[in-house]
CSV table of C-alpha atoms in Angstrom, one decimal:
chain,number,residue,atom,x,y,z
A,297,LYS,CA,7.3,-38.4,71.5
A,298,THR,CA,10.9,-38.6,70.6
A,299,PRO,CA,12.4,-35.8,68.4
A,300,SER,CA,12.6,-38.2,65.5
A,301,ALA,CA,8.9,-39.2,65.8
A,302,SER,CA,7.9,-35.5,66.0
A,303,PHE,CA,10.0,-34.8,62.9
A,304,ARG,CA,8.4,-37.6,61.0
A,305,GLY,CA,4.9,-36.3,62.0
A,306,LEU,CA,5.7,-32.8,60.8
A,307,ALA,CA,7.2,-34.1,57.6
A,308,SER,CA,4.0,-36.2,57.0
A,309,THR,CA,1.8,-33.2,57.6
A,310,SER,CA,3.9,-31.1,55.4
A,311,ASN,CA,3.8,-33.7,52.6
A,312,HIS,CA,0.0,-34.0,52.9
A,313,ARG,CA,-0.4,-30.2,52.6
A,314,GLY,CA,2.0,-30.2,49.7
A,315,ARG,CA,0.0,-32.8,48.0
A,316,LEU,CA,-3.2,-30.9,48.6
A,317,HIS,CA,-1.6,-27.7,47.3
A,318,GLY,CA,-0.2,-29.7,44.3
A,319,ARG,CA,-3.7,-31.1,43.4
A,320,GLN,CA,-5.3,-27.7,43.8
A,321,GLY,CA,-2.6,-26.2,41.5
A,322,GLN,CA,-3.2,-28.9,38.9
A,323,GLN,CA,-6.9,-28.3,39.0
A,324,GLU,CA,-6.5,-24.6,38.6
A,325,ALA,CA,-4.0,-25.1,35.8
A,326,ALA,CA,-6.4,-27.5,34.1
A,327,ALA,CA,-9.3,-25.1,34.5
A,328,ALA,CA,-7.1,-22.3,33.0
A,329,ARG,CA,-6.3,-24.5,30.0
A,330,VAL,CA,-10.0,-25.3,29.4
A,331,ALA,CA,-10.8,-21.6,29.6
A,332,ARG,CA,-8.0,-20.8,27.2
A,333,ARG,CA,-9.1,-23.4,24.8
A,334,ARG,CA,-12.7,-22.2,24.9
A,335,HIS,CA,-11.5,-18.7,24.2
A,336,GLU,CA,-9.3,-19.8,21.3
A,337,PHE,CA,-12.2,-21.9,19.9
A,338,ALA,CA,-14.6,-18.9,20.2
A,339,VAL,CA,-12.0,-16.7,18.4
A,340,ARG,CA,-11.6,-19.2,15.6
A,341,GLN,CA,-15.3,-19.4,15.2
A,342,ARG,CA,-15.6,-15.6,14.8
A,343,ARG,CA,-12.6,-15.1,12.5
A,344,PRO,CA,-14.1,-16.8,9.4
A,345,HIS,CA,-17.2,-14.7,9.7
A,346,VAL,CA,-15.1,-11.5,9.8
A,347,ALA,CA,-13.2,-12.7,6.8
A,348,VAL,CA,-16.4,-13.6,4.9
A,349,ARG,CA,-17.8,-10.2,5.7
A,350,ARG,CA,-14.7,-8.5,4.4
A,351,ARG,CA,-14.7,-10.5,1.2
A,352,LEU,CA,-18.4,-9.9,0.6
A,353,GLU,CA,-18.0,-6.2,1.2
A,354,LEU,CA,-15.0,-6.0,-1.1
A,355,ARG,CA,-16.8,-7.9,-3.9
A,356,ARG,CA,-19.9,-5.8,-3.5
A,357,ARG,CA,-17.9,-2.5,-3.8
A,358,GLN,CA,-16.0,-3.8,-6.8
A,359,ARG,CA,-19.3,-4.7,-8.6
A,360,PHE,CA,-20.7,-1.2,-7.8
A,361,ALA,CA,-17.5,0.5,-8.9
A,362,ARG,CA,-17.9,-1.2,-12.3
A,363,PHE,CA,-21.1,0.7,-12.8
A,364,GLY,CA,-20.1,3.9,-11.1
A,365,VAL,CA,-22.4,3.4,-8.1
A,366,ALA,CA,-21.1,4.3,-4.6
A,367,SER,CA,-21.4,1.4,-2.1
A,368,SER,CA,-22.3,1.7,1.6
A,369,GLY,CA,-21.0,0.0,4.6
A,370,ALA,CA,-17.4,1.3,4.3
A,371,HIS,CA,-15.3,3.7,6.4
A,372,GLU,CA,-13.2,6.4,5.0
A,373,THR,CA,-9.6,6.2,6.1
A,374,ALA,CA,-6.5,8.2,5.3
A,375,ALA,CA,-5.4,5.6,2.8
A,376,GLY,CA,-8.7,5.6,1.0
A,377,THR,CA,-12.0,3.8,1.3
A,378,GLU,CA,-11.6,0.5,3.0
A,379,PRO,CA,-14.2,-1.8,4.5
A,380,ALA,CA,-14.4,-1.9,8.2
A,381,ALA,CA,-13.2,-5.1,9.9
A,382,PHE,CA,-16.2,-5.2,12.1
A,383,GLY,CA,-19.7,-3.8,11.8
A,384,VAL,CA,-19.8,-4.2,8.0
A,385,CYS,CA,-23.2,-3.6,6.5
A,386,LEU,CA,-24.2,-6.8,4.8
A,387,THR,CA,-27.8,-5.7,3.9
A,388,ARG,CA,-28.7,-5.3,0.2
A,389,PRO,CA,-28.0,-1.6,-0.8
A,390,GLN,CA,-30.9,0.6,-1.6
A,391,ASP,CA,-31.3,1.0,-5.4
A,392,GLU,CA,-32.1,4.7,-5.8
A,393,GLY,CA,-34.8,5.3,-8.3
A,394,CYS,CA,-35.2,1.6,-8.9
A,395,ASP,CA,-37.9,-0.8,-7.6
A,396,ARG,CA,-36.7,-4.4,-7.3
A,397,VAL,CA,-40.3,-5.6,-7.0
A,398,LYS,CA,-41.0,-4.3,-10.5
A,399,ILE,CA,-37.9,-6.0,-11.8
A,400,GLU,CA,-39.0,-9.3,-10.2
A,401,ALA,CA,-42.4,-8.9,-11.8
A,402,LEU,CA,-40.9,-8.2,-15.2
A,403,TYR,CA,-38.7,-11.3,-14.8
A,404,ASP,CA,-41.7,-13.5,-13.8
A,405,ARG,CA,-43.5,-12.3,-16.9
A,406,LEU,CA,-40.7,-13.2,-19.3
A,407,ALA,CA,-39.3,-16.3,-17.6
A,408,SER,CA,-40.1,-19.9,-18.5
A,409,ALA,CA,-41.2,-22.0,-15.6
A,410,GLU,CA,-39.7,-25.1,-17.2
A,411,ASP,CA,-36.2,-23.6,-17.7
A,412,GLN,CA,-36.5,-21.4,-14.5
A,413,ALA,CA,-34.9,-18.6,-16.5
A,414,ILE,CA,-35.7,-16.2,-19.3
A,415,ASN,CA,-35.0,-18.5,-22.3
A,416,PRO,CA,-34.7,-17.6,-26.0
A,417,ASP,CA,-38.5,-17.3,-26.2
A,418,GLY,CA,-38.5,-14.8,-23.4
A,419,ILE,CA,-35.6,-13.0,-25.1
A,420,MET,CA,-37.7,-12.8,-28.3
A,421,GLN,CA,-40.6,-11.2,-26.3
A,422,LEU,CA,-38.2,-8.8,-24.6
A,423,CYS,CA,-36.8,-7.8,-28.0
A,424,LYS,CA,-40.3,-7.3,-29.3
A,425,GLU,CA,-41.2,-5.0,-26.4
A,426,LEU,CA,-37.9,-3.1,-26.8
A,427,GLU,CA,-38.6,-2.8,-30.5
A,428,VAL,CA,-35.2,-4.2,-31.5
A,429,PRO,CA,-34.4,-7.3,-33.6
A,430,PRO,CA,-33.0,-10.3,-31.6
A,431,GLU,CA,-29.8,-10.2,-33.6
A,432,ASP,CA,-29.1,-6.6,-32.7
A,433,PRO,CA,-25.7,-6.4,-31.0
A,434,VAL,CA,-27.3,-4.1,-28.4
A,435,MET,CA,-28.8,-7.2,-26.9
A,436,LEU,CA,-25.4,-8.7,-26.4
A,437,ALA,CA,-24.3,-5.5,-24.7
A,438,LEU,CA,-27.3,-5.9,-22.4
A,439,SER,CA,-26.2,-9.5,-21.6
A,440,TRP,CA,-22.8,-8.3,-20.8
A,441,HIS,CA,-24.2,-5.8,-18.4
A,442,LEU,CA,-26.3,-8.5,-16.8
A,443,ASN,CA,-23.2,-10.7,-16.7
A,444,ALA,CA,-25.3,-13.6,-18.1
A,445,ALA,CA,-23.3,-16.8,-18.1
A,446,VAL,CA,-25.1,-18.3,-21.1
A,447,ASN,CA,-26.0,-16.6,-24.3
A,448,SER,CA,-29.8,-16.1,-24.8
A,449,TYR,CA,-30.6,-17.0,-21.2
A,450,PHE,CA,-31.0,-14.8,-18.1
A,451,SER,CA,-31.3,-16.3,-14.6
A,452,ARG,CA,-33.3,-14.5,-12.0
A,453,ILE,CA,-30.2,-13.3,-10.1
A,454,GLU,CA,-28.6,-12.1,-13.3
A,455,PHE,CA,-31.7,-10.3,-14.6
A,456,VAL,CA,-32.8,-8.7,-11.3
A,457,ASP,CA,-29.4,-7.7,-9.9
A,458,GLY,CA,-28.2,-6.6,-13.3
A,459,LEU,CA,-31.1,-4.3,-14.0
A,460,ALA,CA,-31.0,-3.0,-10.4
A,461,LYS,CA,-27.4,-2.0,-11.0
A,462,LEU,CA,-28.4,-0.2,-14.1
A,463,ARG,CA,-31.3,1.4,-12.1
A,464,VAL,CA,-33.8,0.1,-14.6
A,465,ASP,CA,-37.1,-1.4,-13.5
A,466,THR,CA,-39.4,-1.0,-16.5
A,467,ILE,CA,-39.3,-1.7,-20.2
A,468,SER,CA,-39.5,2.0,-21.0
A,469,LYS,CA,-36.4,2.7,-18.8
A,470,LEU,CA,-34.5,-0.2,-20.4
A,471,LYS,CA,-35.4,1.1,-23.9
A,472,ALA,CA,-34.0,4.5,-22.8
A,473,GLN,CA,-30.8,2.8,-21.9
A,474,LEU,CA,-30.3,1.2,-25.4
A,475,PRO,CA,-28.5,4.3,-26.8
A,476,VAL,CA,-26.0,4.1,-24.0
A,477,PHE,CA,-25.3,0.4,-24.9
A,478,ARG,CA,-24.9,1.4,-28.6
A,479,GLN,CA,-22.4,4.0,-27.6
A,480,GLU,CA,-20.4,1.4,-25.7
A,481,LEU,CA,-20.3,-0.8,-28.8
A,482,THR,CA,-18.4,2.1,-30.5
A,483,ASP,CA,-16.0,2.5,-27.6
A,484,ILE,CA,-13.0,0.2,-28.5
A,485,THR,CA,-12.1,-0.4,-24.9
A,486,LYS,CA,-15.6,-1.6,-23.9
A,487,PHE,CA,-16.2,-3.3,-27.2
A,488,ARG,CA,-13.1,-5.5,-26.6
A,489,GLU,CA,-14.7,-6.6,-23.4
A,490,ILE,CA,-18.1,-7.3,-25.0
A,491,TYR,CA,-16.4,-9.0,-27.9
A,492,LYS,CA,-14.5,-11.3,-25.6
A,493,TYR,CA,-17.7,-11.9,-23.5
A,494,ALA,CA,-19.5,-13.0,-26.7
A,495,PHE,CA,-17.0,-15.8,-27.1
A,496,LEU,CA,-17.2,-16.9,-23.4
A,497,CYS,CA,-21.0,-16.9,-23.1
A,498,SER,CA,-21.6,-18.6,-26.5
A,499,LYS,CA,-19.2,-21.6,-26.0
A,500,GLU,CA,-20.3,-24.8,-24.4
A,501,LYS,CA,-19.9,-25.0,-20.6
A,502,ASP,CA,-16.4,-25.9,-19.5
A,503,ALA,CA,-15.2,-25.8,-23.1
A,504,LYS,CA,-12.3,-23.7,-24.3
A,505,ILE,CA,-13.4,-23.5,-27.9
A,506,LEU,CA,-16.3,-22.1,-29.9
A,507,ASP,CA,-18.0,-24.0,-32.7
A,508,LEU,CA,-17.1,-22.6,-36.1
A,509,GLU,CA,-20.7,-22.1,-37.2
A,510,VAL,CA,-21.5,-20.1,-34.1
A,511,ALA,CA,-18.2,-18.1,-34.4
A,512,THR,CA,-19.0,-17.1,-38.0
A,513,THR,CA,-22.5,-16.0,-37.1
A,514,LEU,CA,-21.2,-13.9,-34.2
A,515,LEU,CA,-18.5,-12.3,-36.4
A,516,GLN,CA,-21.2,-11.2,-38.8
A,517,LEU,CA,-23.3,-9.7,-36.0
A,518,LEU,CA,-20.5,-8.0,-34.1
A,519,LEU,CA,-18.0,-6.8,-36.6
A,520,VAL,CA,-19.9,-4.5,-38.9
A,521,GLY,CA,-18.8,-1.4,-40.7
A,522,ASN,CA,-15.6,-0.1,-42.4
A,523,SER,CA,-13.5,-0.7,-39.3
A,524,TYR,CA,-13.7,-4.5,-39.9
A,525,PRO,CA,-12.9,-5.0,-43.6
A,526,PHE,CA,-11.8,-8.6,-43.4
A,527,VAL,CA,-14.9,-10.1,-41.8
A,528,GLU,CA,-16.7,-11.4,-45.0
A,529,SER,CA,-13.6,-12.9,-46.6
A,530,PHE,CA,-12.5,-14.5,-43.3
A,531,ARG,CA,-16.0,-16.1,-42.9
A,532,THR,CA,-15.7,-17.5,-46.4
A,533,PHE,CA,-12.2,-18.8,-45.6
A,534,LEU,CA,-13.6,-20.5,-42.4
A,535,ARG,CA,-16.4,-22.2,-44.4
A,536,GLU,CA,-14.0,-23.4,-47.2
A,537,GLN,CA,-11.1,-24.7,-45.1
A,538,GLN,CA,-11.1,-28.2,-43.7
A,539,SER,CA,-8.5,-28.0,-40.9
A,540,TYR,CA,-10.6,-26.3,-38.2
A,541,LYS,CA,-13.9,-27.2,-36.7
A,542,SER,CA,-13.8,-24.7,-33.9
A,543,ILE,CA,-12.0,-21.5,-32.8
A,544,ASN,CA,-10.2,-20.7,-29.5
A,545,LEU,CA,-10.2,-17.5,-27.5
A,546,ASP,CA,-6.7,-16.4,-28.7
A,547,GLN,CA,-7.8,-16.8,-32.4
A,548,TRP,CA,-11.0,-15.0,-31.6
A,549,VAL,CA,-9.4,-12.0,-29.9
A,550,SER,CA,-6.5,-11.8,-32.4
A,551,PHE,CA,-8.9,-11.5,-35.4
A,552,LEU,CA,-10.3,-8.3,-33.8
A,553,GLU,CA,-6.8,-6.8,-33.5
A,554,PHE,CA,-6.0,-8.0,-37.0
A,555,ASN,CA,-8.8,-5.8,-38.4
A,556,ARG,CA,-7.6,-2.8,-36.5
A,557,THR,CA,-3.9,-3.1,-37.4
A,558,VAL,CA,-3.5,-4.7,-40.8
A,559,ARG,CA,-4.2,-2.7,-44.0
A,560,LYS,CA,-6.6,-4.0,-46.7
A,561,ASP,CA,-3.8,-5.1,-49.0
A,562,PHE,CA,-2.3,-7.1,-46.0
A,563,ALA,CA,0.6,-4.6,-45.8
A,564,GLY,CA,1.9,-4.6,-42.2
A,565,TYR,CA,1.1,-8.3,-41.7
A,566,ASP,CA,4.2,-10.1,-40.4
A,567,GLU,CA,3.9,-13.9,-40.6
A,568,THR,CA,6.9,-14.1,-38.2
A,569,SER,CA,5.1,-12.2,-35.4
A,570,ALA,CA,2.8,-13.7,-32.8
A,571,TRP,CA,-0.4,-14.0,-34.9
A,572,PRO,CA,-2.2,-17.4,-34.6
A,573,VAL,CA,-1.5,-19.9,-37.4
A,574,LEU,CA,-5.1,-19.6,-38.4
A,575,LEU,CA,-4.6,-16.0,-39.5
A,576,ASP,CA,-1.4,-17.0,-41.3
A,577,GLU,CA,-3.4,-19.5,-43.3
A,578,TYR,CA,-6.2,-17.0,-43.9
A,579,VAL,CA,-3.7,-14.4,-45.4
A,580,GLU,CA,-2.1,-17.1,-47.6
A,581,TRP,CA,-5.5,-18.2,-48.8
A,582,ALA,CA,-6.6,-14.6,-49.5
A,583,LYS,CA,-3.5,-13.9,-51.5
A,584,GLU,CA,-3.8,-17.1,-53.5
A,585,LYS,CA,-7.4,-16.3,-54.3
A,586,GLN,CA,-6.5,-12.7,-55.0
A,587,ILE,CA,-9.2,-11.6,-52.7
A,588,LYS,CA,-10.0,-7.9,-53.0
A,589,ILE,CA,-10.9,-6.4,-49.6
A,590,ALA,CA,-13.4,-3.6,-50.1
């Protein structure tokens, strides 16, 4: 062979090997990309579960903290108690001194199969067994503890989980808890929460206002005693006026503070301050009628 032919043969062989190596490299690179994508997909699939576990654990601990119950499944760190990123315990915590089976049985006895909840009839029966009238504010305090979404109705989850957090599994234990609820009604900080809750659970779903008739009834039930001297005259004003058919949350909350800050002769009431117009009109009405606040 001539030198030029030999050179061409070597060059052809070299190019063939290069092509072989090139295809092999491309295949290896493609395999590496597939493996990397599979790994990234697996990581993405795991991450939401980790995030969900974190959120669930945080919410669970926050609920327990509200009732002064220590939660499990958390690791102590130098910065405080933080839920672990992995290995978080998602099982239902053990309710010390409380039998959830008994609570379930109590719920089944009081609940309506039609409503799939403890309805007003069930509440009446519960009040009878607790030996308290249905209109007793202590029942509203119980609803607040159970975090019931609708007044006079308890769902299974609300009733069972709520009593479990209170460590109550029998009527006798719930009856023993009533003095604690009554004490909370005299604590202004907790009473503010219960008072606000009364508005939220009594209004129609998705509504921002409370029917006036319902509002006046709740005011009579909740605001009793010398600490709330304006209740009766305010209820009379609401029945006589024609401008309002409902009351909003700001008006509802403001009336509680009105009773705690304004004197019986309305001294200290400033019309130019941030009171709702409803209360301005009430004060004007009371002065015109020369209402005497007892």
